[in-house]
Tab-separated table of C-alpha atoms in Angstrom:
chain	number	residue	atom	x	y	z
A	1	MET	CA	-51.414	-95.165	-69.710
A	2	ASN	CA	-49.422	-91.984	-70.135
A	3	ILE	CA	-46.321	-93.172	-71.980
A	4	GLY	CA	-43.271	-91.278	-73.144
A	5	PHE	CA	-41.457	-92.525	-76.237
A	6	ILE	CA	-38.008	-91.249	-77.216
A	7	GLY	CA	-36.347	-92.565	-80.361
A	8	LEU	CA	-38.660	-92.373	-83.364
A	9	GLY	CA	-36.397	-94.043	-85.912
A	10	VAL	CA	-37.045	-96.955	-88.250
A	11	MET	CA	-37.861	-99.254	-85.321
A	12	GLY	CA	-39.290	-96.749	-82.877
A	13	ARG	CA	-41.962	-95.295	-85.153
A	14	PRO	CA	-43.977	-98.483	-85.663
A	15	MET	CA	-43.475	-99.520	-82.036
A	16	ALA	CA	-44.887	-96.186	-80.862
A	17	GLU	CA	-47.736	-96.432	-83.374
A	18	HIS	CA	-48.832	-99.802	-81.955
A	19	LEU	CA	-49.071	-98.228	-78.499
A	20	ILE	CA	-51.146	-95.332	-79.820
A	21	ASP	CA	-53.419	-97.781	-81.650
A	22	ALA	CA	-53.883	-99.636	-78.343
A	23	GLY	CA	-55.347	-96.471	-76.810
A	24	HIS	CA	-52.377	-95.197	-74.813
A	25	THR	CA	-51.487	-91.507	-74.679
A	26	LEU	CA	-47.956	-91.038	-76.031
A	27	HIS	CA	-45.707	-88.077	-75.315
A	28	LEU	CA	-43.131	-87.873	-78.080
A	29	SER	CA	-39.731	-86.236	-78.199
A	30	ARG	CA	-37.829	-85.298	-81.360
A	31	VAL	CA	-40.819	-85.449	-83.703
A	32	LYS	CA	-39.665	-85.003	-87.305
A	33	GLU	CA	-41.395	-85.198	-90.665
A	34	ALA	CA	-41.110	-89.008	-90.738
A	35	SER	CA	-42.862	-89.296	-87.373
A	36	GLN	CA	-45.429	-86.503	-87.777
A	37	HIS	CA	-48.102	-89.115	-88.513
A	38	LEU	CA	-47.837	-90.211	-84.874
A	39	VAL	CA	-48.955	-86.744	-83.786
A	40	ASP	CA	-51.739	-86.832	-86.370
A	41	LYS	CA	-52.944	-90.081	-84.729
A	42	GLY	CA	-53.053	-88.492	-81.296
A	43	GLY	CA	-49.476	-88.482	-80.025
A	44	LYS	CA	-48.366	-85.330	-78.203
A	45	ALA	CA	-45.120	-83.684	-79.274
A	46	VAL	CA	-43.103	-82.259	-76.373
A	47	ALA	CA	-39.985	-80.125	-76.265
A	48	SER	CA	-37.464	-82.248	-74.371
A	49	ALA	CA	-36.705	-85.600	-72.768
A	50	ARG	CA	-37.307	-83.946	-69.401
A	51	ALA	CA	-40.787	-82.885	-70.514
A	52	VAL	CA	-41.502	-86.433	-71.720
A	53	ALA	CA	-40.584	-87.839	-68.306
A	54	HIS	CA	-42.589	-85.188	-66.461
A	55	ALA	CA	-45.740	-85.933	-68.479
A	56	SER	CA	-45.450	-89.744	-68.473
A	57	ASP	CA	-45.786	-92.630	-66.033
A	58	ILE	CA	-43.604	-94.866	-68.206
A	59	VAL	CA	-40.787	-93.678	-70.482
A	60	ILE	CA	-39.599	-95.911	-73.341
A	61	LEU	CA	-36.275	-95.361	-75.117
A	62	MET	CA	-35.382	-96.767	-78.553
A	63	LEU	CA	-32.011	-95.225	-79.390
A	64	PRO	CA	-28.962	-96.208	-81.485
A	65	ASP	CA	-26.149	-96.757	-78.958
A	66	THR	CA	-24.948	-96.535	-75.363
A	67	PRO	CA	-23.822	-92.865	-75.470
A	68	ASP	CA	-27.212	-91.854	-76.902
A	69	VAL	CA	-29.062	-93.551	-74.049
A	70	GLU	CA	-26.772	-91.997	-71.441
A	71	ALA	CA	-27.227	-88.523	-72.918
A	72	VAL	CA	-31.027	-88.806	-73.106
A	73	LEU	CA	-31.258	-90.166	-69.564
A	74	PHE	CA	-28.735	-88.016	-67.743
A	75	GLY	CA	-27.821	-85.090	-69.995
A	76	GLU	CA	-29.132	-81.550	-69.729
A	77	ASP	CA	-32.958	-81.620	-69.736
A	78	GLY	CA	-32.708	-85.420	-69.721
A	79	VAL	CA	-35.235	-87.984	-68.574
A	80	ALA	CA	-33.772	-88.271	-65.066
A	81	SER	CA	-34.411	-84.598	-64.374
A	82	GLY	CA	-38.126	-85.027	-65.109
A	83	LEU	CA	-38.781	-88.219	-63.161
A	84	SER	CA	-40.685	-88.500	-59.908
A	85	GLN	CA	-41.014	-91.444	-57.549
A	86	GLY	CA	-42.763	-94.541	-58.890
A	87	LYS	CA	-42.194	-93.909	-62.581
A	88	LEU	CA	-40.705	-96.525	-64.883
A	89	VAL	CA	-37.995	-96.229	-67.527
A	90	ILE	CA	-37.801	-98.964	-70.184
A	91	ASP	CA	-34.760	-98.960	-72.465
A	92	MET	CA	-35.499	-100.987	-75.606
A	93	SER	CA	-32.274	-99.931	-77.318
A	94	SER	CA	-29.432	-102.425	-77.879
A	95	ILE	CA	-26.564	-101.168	-75.736
A	96	SER	CA	-23.830	-102.233	-73.323
A	97	PRO	CA	-24.957	-104.647	-70.573
A	98	VAL	CA	-22.324	-103.146	-68.255
A	99	ALA	CA	-23.531	-99.569	-68.784
A	100	THR	CA	-27.135	-100.729	-68.435
A	101	LYS	CA	-26.515	-101.930	-64.878
A	102	THR	CA	-25.117	-98.504	-63.999
A	103	PHE	CA	-28.055	-96.706	-65.614
A	104	ALA	CA	-30.505	-98.922	-63.709
A	105	ARG	CA	-28.858	-98.119	-60.358
A	106	ARG	CA	-28.957	-94.391	-61.071
A	107	ILE	CA	-32.639	-94.425	-62.045
A	108	GLU	CA	-33.581	-96.636	-59.086
A	109	ALA	CA	-31.771	-94.227	-56.747
A	110	LEU	CA	-34.401	-91.670	-57.788
A	111	GLY	CA	-37.183	-93.935	-56.494
A	112	CYS	CA	-38.084	-95.174	-59.954
A	113	ASP	CA	-37.945	-98.538	-61.748
A	114	TYR	CA	-35.856	-99.572	-64.730
A	115	LEU	CA	-36.068	-102.341	-67.317
A	116	ASP	CA	-33.730	-103.125	-70.170
A	117	ALA	CA	-35.763	-104.693	-72.979
A	118	PRO	CA	-33.844	-104.885	-76.264
A	119	VAL	CA	-35.584	-106.404	-79.262
A	120	SER	CA	-34.882	-108.666	-82.210
A	121	GLY	CA	-36.874	-108.881	-85.410
A	122	GLY	CA	-35.874	-105.772	-87.317
A	123	GLU	CA	-38.125	-103.309	-89.078
A	124	VAL	CA	-40.399	-106.099	-90.304
A	125	GLY	CA	-40.965	-107.334	-86.751
A	126	ALA	CA	-41.517	-103.805	-85.465
A	127	LYS	CA	-44.196	-103.141	-88.094
A	128	ALA	CA	-45.879	-106.499	-87.506
A	129	ALA	CA	-45.730	-106.191	-83.690
A	130	SER	CA	-43.939	-109.550	-83.695
A	131	LEU	CA	-40.647	-108.539	-82.069
A	132	THR	CA	-38.728	-110.813	-79.747
A	133	ILE	CA	-38.278	-108.853	-76.505
A	134	MET	CA	-35.594	-109.817	-73.966
A	135	VAL	CA	-36.134	-108.165	-70.592
A	136	GLY	CA	-33.858	-107.538	-67.643
A	137	GLY	CA	-35.014	-106.117	-64.307
A	138	LYS	CA	-37.217	-106.969	-61.345
A	139	GLU	CA	-39.934	-109.508	-62.071
A	140	GLN	CA	-42.764	-107.417	-60.598
A	141	VAL	CA	-41.688	-104.480	-62.748
A	142	PHE	CA	-41.610	-106.739	-65.803
A	143	GLU	CA	-45.205	-107.784	-65.073
A	144	ARG	CA	-46.197	-104.118	-64.876
A	145	ALA	CA	-44.749	-103.528	-68.338
A	146	ARG	CA	-45.871	-106.795	-69.941
A	147	PRO	CA	-49.130	-105.363	-71.416
A	148	LEU	CA	-47.071	-102.794	-73.320
A	149	PHE	CA	-44.586	-105.386	-74.557
A	150	GLU	CA	-47.498	-107.490	-75.814
A	151	LYS	CA	-48.538	-104.630	-78.102
A	152	MET	CA	-45.075	-104.590	-79.711
A	153	GLY	CA	-43.894	-108.201	-79.706
A	154	LYS	CA	-44.766	-111.887	-79.537
A	155	ASN	CA	-41.859	-113.737	-77.906
A	156	ILE	CA	-41.445	-111.891	-74.609
A	157	THR	CA	-39.039	-113.292	-72.023
A	158	HIS	CA	-38.018	-112.052	-68.598
A	159	VAL	CA	-34.359	-113.123	-68.683
A	160	GLY	CA	-33.244	-111.988	-65.234
A	161	GLY	CA	-31.894	-108.949	-63.417
A	162	SER	CA	-30.780	-105.586	-64.773
A	163	GLY	CA	-28.518	-105.954	-67.782
A	164	ASP	CA	-29.577	-109.531	-68.528
A	165	GLY	CA	-31.872	-108.418	-71.331
A	166	GLN	CA	-28.958	-106.651	-72.994
A	167	THR	CA	-26.761	-109.707	-72.440
A	168	ALA	CA	-29.354	-111.863	-74.205
A	169	LYS	CA	-29.476	-109.401	-77.123
A	170	VAL	CA	-25.689	-109.450	-77.478
A	171	ALA	CA	-25.811	-113.260	-77.476
A	172	ASN	CA	-28.487	-113.088	-80.188
A	173	GLN	CA	-26.329	-110.835	-82.321
A	174	ILE	CA	-23.318	-113.119	-81.923
A	175	ILE	CA	-25.349	-116.053	-83.239
A	176	VAL	CA	-26.861	-114.056	-86.095
A	177	GLY	CA	-23.533	-112.488	-87.107
A	178	LEU	CA	-21.567	-115.734	-87.071
A	179	THR	CA	-24.321	-117.588	-88.914
A	180	ILE	CA	-24.463	-114.936	-91.631
A	181	GLU	CA	-20.701	-115.248	-92.000
A	182	ALA	CA	-20.965	-119.059	-92.193
A	183	VAL	CA	-23.706	-118.938	-94.832
A	184	ALA	CA	-21.671	-116.422	-96.834
A	185	GLU	CA	-18.589	-118.665	-96.715
A	186	ALA	CA	-20.614	-121.719	-97.746
A	187	LEU	CA	-22.268	-120.031	-100.726
A	188	LEU	CA	-18.994	-118.449	-101.827
A	189	PHE	CA	-17.308	-121.852	-101.594
A	190	ALA	CA	-20.080	-123.389	-103.703
A	191	ARG	CA	-19.690	-120.783	-106.430
A	192	LYS	CA	-15.893	-120.971	-106.493
A	193	ALA	CA	-16.132	-124.771	-106.734
A	194	GLY	CA	-18.310	-124.422	-109.824
A	195	ALA	CA	-21.723	-125.227	-108.348
A	196	ASP	CA	-24.849	-123.083	-108.569
A	197	PRO	CA	-25.155	-121.331	-105.165
A	198	ALA	CA	-28.935	-121.080	-105.529
A	199	LYS	CA	-29.279	-124.852	-105.968
A	200	VAL	CA	-26.789	-125.534	-103.180
A	201	ARG	CA	-28.859	-123.324	-100.874
A	202	THR	CA	-32.034	-125.200	-101.838
A	203	ALA	CA	-30.342	-128.521	-101.080
A	204	LEU	CA	-29.049	-127.307	-97.726
A	205	MET	CA	-32.489	-126.061	-96.690
A	206	GLY	CA	-33.612	-129.692	-96.552
A	207	GLY	CA	-30.854	-130.782	-94.181
A	208	PHE	CA	-29.339	-130.101	-90.781
A	209	ALA	CA	-27.769	-126.846	-92.029
A	210	ALA	CA	-31.211	-125.345	-92.557
A	211	SER	CA	-31.829	-122.102	-90.678
A	212	ARG	CA	-33.831	-118.923	-90.949
A	213	ILE	CA	-30.633	-117.108	-91.901
A	214	LEU	CA	-29.841	-119.564	-94.708
A	215	GLU	CA	-33.427	-119.140	-95.892
A	216	VAL	CA	-33.686	-115.339	-95.811
A	217	HIS	CA	-30.138	-114.011	-95.932
A	218	GLY	CA	-28.925	-116.832	-98.160
A	219	GLU	CA	-31.531	-115.828	-100.722
A	220	ARG	CA	-30.354	-112.226	-100.513
A	221	MET	CA	-26.782	-113.357	-101.092
A	222	VAL	CA	-27.766	-115.462	-104.116
A	223	LYS	CA	-29.900	-112.673	-105.622
A	224	GLU	CA	-27.489	-109.910	-104.493
A	225	THR	CA	-30.350	-107.876	-103.060
A	226	PHE	CA	-28.892	-105.979	-100.124
A	227	GLU	CA	-31.474	-103.316	-99.309
A	228	PRO	CA	-31.148	-103.006	-95.540
A	229	GLY	CA	-33.358	-104.830	-93.149
A	230	PHE	CA	-30.554	-104.453	-90.622
A	231	ARG	CA	-27.464	-102.502	-91.642
A	232	ILE	CA	-23.934	-103.853	-91.333
A	233	ARG	CA	-22.973	-100.674	-89.471
A	234	LEU	CA	-25.522	-101.363	-86.741
A	235	HIS	CA	-24.635	-105.043	-86.487
A	236	ARG	CA	-20.966	-104.083	-86.170
A	237	LYS	CA	-21.971	-101.955	-83.183
A	238	ASP	CA	-23.523	-104.996	-81.521
A	239	MET	CA	-20.519	-107.195	-82.283
A	240	THR	CA	-18.307	-104.522	-80.745
A	241	LEU	CA	-20.450	-104.670	-77.594
A	242	ALA	CA	-19.769	-108.409	-77.509
A	243	VAL	CA	-16.027	-108.022	-78.008
A	244	ASP	CA	-15.793	-105.266	-75.390
A	245	ALA	CA	-17.794	-107.285	-72.860
A	246	ALA	CA	-15.644	-110.349	-73.533
A	247	ARG	CA	-12.513	-108.321	-72.828
A	248	ALA	CA	-14.009	-107.102	-69.544
A	249	LEU	CA	-14.738	-110.717	-68.619
A	250	ASP	CA	-11.292	-111.992	-69.738
A	251	LEU	CA	-13.201	-114.202	-72.154
A	252	SER	CA	-12.026	-115.360	-75.578
A	253	LEU	CA	-14.649	-115.125	-78.343
A	254	PRO	CA	-12.393	-115.684	-81.373
A	255	ASN	CA	-15.031	-116.072	-84.072
A	256	THR	CA	-17.032	-113.132	-82.746
A	257	ALA	CA	-13.905	-110.996	-82.972
A	258	ALA	CA	-13.136	-112.245	-86.484
A	259	THR	CA	-16.663	-111.467	-87.686
A	260	GLN	CA	-16.459	-108.010	-86.148
A	261	GLN	CA	-13.266	-107.446	-88.152
A	262	LEU	CA	-14.982	-108.580	-91.354
A	263	MET	CA	-17.735	-106.060	-90.622
A	264	ASN	CA	-15.069	-103.395	-90.122
A	265	ALA	CA	-13.745	-104.273	-93.574
A	266	ALA	CA	-17.250	-104.195	-95.062
A	267	ILE	CA	-17.772	-100.689	-93.704
A	268	ALA	CA	-14.336	-99.589	-94.960
A	269	ASN	CA	-15.324	-100.869	-98.421
A	270	GLY	CA	-18.515	-98.806	-98.425
A	271	ASP	CA	-21.046	-101.468	-97.440
A	272	GLY	CA	-21.938	-100.141	-94.004
A	273	GLU	CA	-25.447	-99.064	-95.039
A	274	ARG	CA	-26.227	-102.338	-96.820
A	275	ASP	CA	-28.033	-105.255	-95.199
A	276	HIS	CA	-25.782	-107.456	-93.054
A	277	SER	CA	-26.165	-110.256	-95.617
A	278	ALA	CA	-23.871	-108.116	-97.800
A	279	LEU	CA	-21.003	-109.435	-95.675
A	280	ILE	CA	-20.549	-111.927	-98.522
A	281	ARG	CA	-19.201	-109.045	-100.624
A	282	THR	CA	-16.275	-108.667	-98.222
A	283	LEU	CA	-15.519	-112.387	-98.430
A	284	GLU	CA	-15.648	-112.135	-102.239
A	285	LEU	CA	-13.001	-109.410	-102.101
A	286	LEU	CA	-10.799	-111.640	-99.954
A	287	ALA	CA	-11.286	-114.395	-102.537
A	288	GLY	CA	-9.936	-112.235	-105.351
A	289	GLY	CA	-12.695	-109.792	-106.035
A	290	PRO	CA	-16.415	-109.912	-106.851
A	291	ARG	CA	-17.568	-111.956	-109.804
């Protein structure tokens, strides 16, 4: 297929590389030094998002936030201006479910199709092509895109209509964020009570409290190794999406809001670029300062 790929960041680069390795022709926007290897492997650098859309049958976006997606789609020389009837836009960014529904309607009004397909799994999952992909949009369009998703991920689910993929991703981030906060509280409590947090974590891994987050992020908390797999600043963005959507729905999500505020504090204290497991550092400050 002729595929356009816009958003060659930490996640986008390996995702695009898997598609090139599968034999697809990729048209790439915003090629920088870090993504030059994609051109060396056969990707084609183009000058604008409009040019990507003009040259491609399917355009994939992997961008940081809602305003970035809107600008790339509908700004000057944006994707929408280069589309023609029958083309498909797939947004794999993690953005607002409400805005996504609007974007889908605008793209569909041009005679094109639209899927929202945010991912979970981080940089490790992107490199291993093992991402979880949550897809919103028409089922027949999902089936058209499935072969591409299978080159980038393993757990691929058609959740429902437009925006439902983004809703599933926000739900995922609520669970991950609140569980990280819970693990951080538990390990901080263990240390303050005089127990060895590492041994407490090992004990908990054999019981009902066991989880992937206790396993991976709990170990990071114990060892204080906070090189980012997923930065607090980016997770705060997702928690803000949840809080904003809850307000629009007149829905109370008290623990989501509290965790978002803890992430605000973490960023204010200079931890925004650390892994989200570093949220324990903010709780340590609330408990009287780090050890």
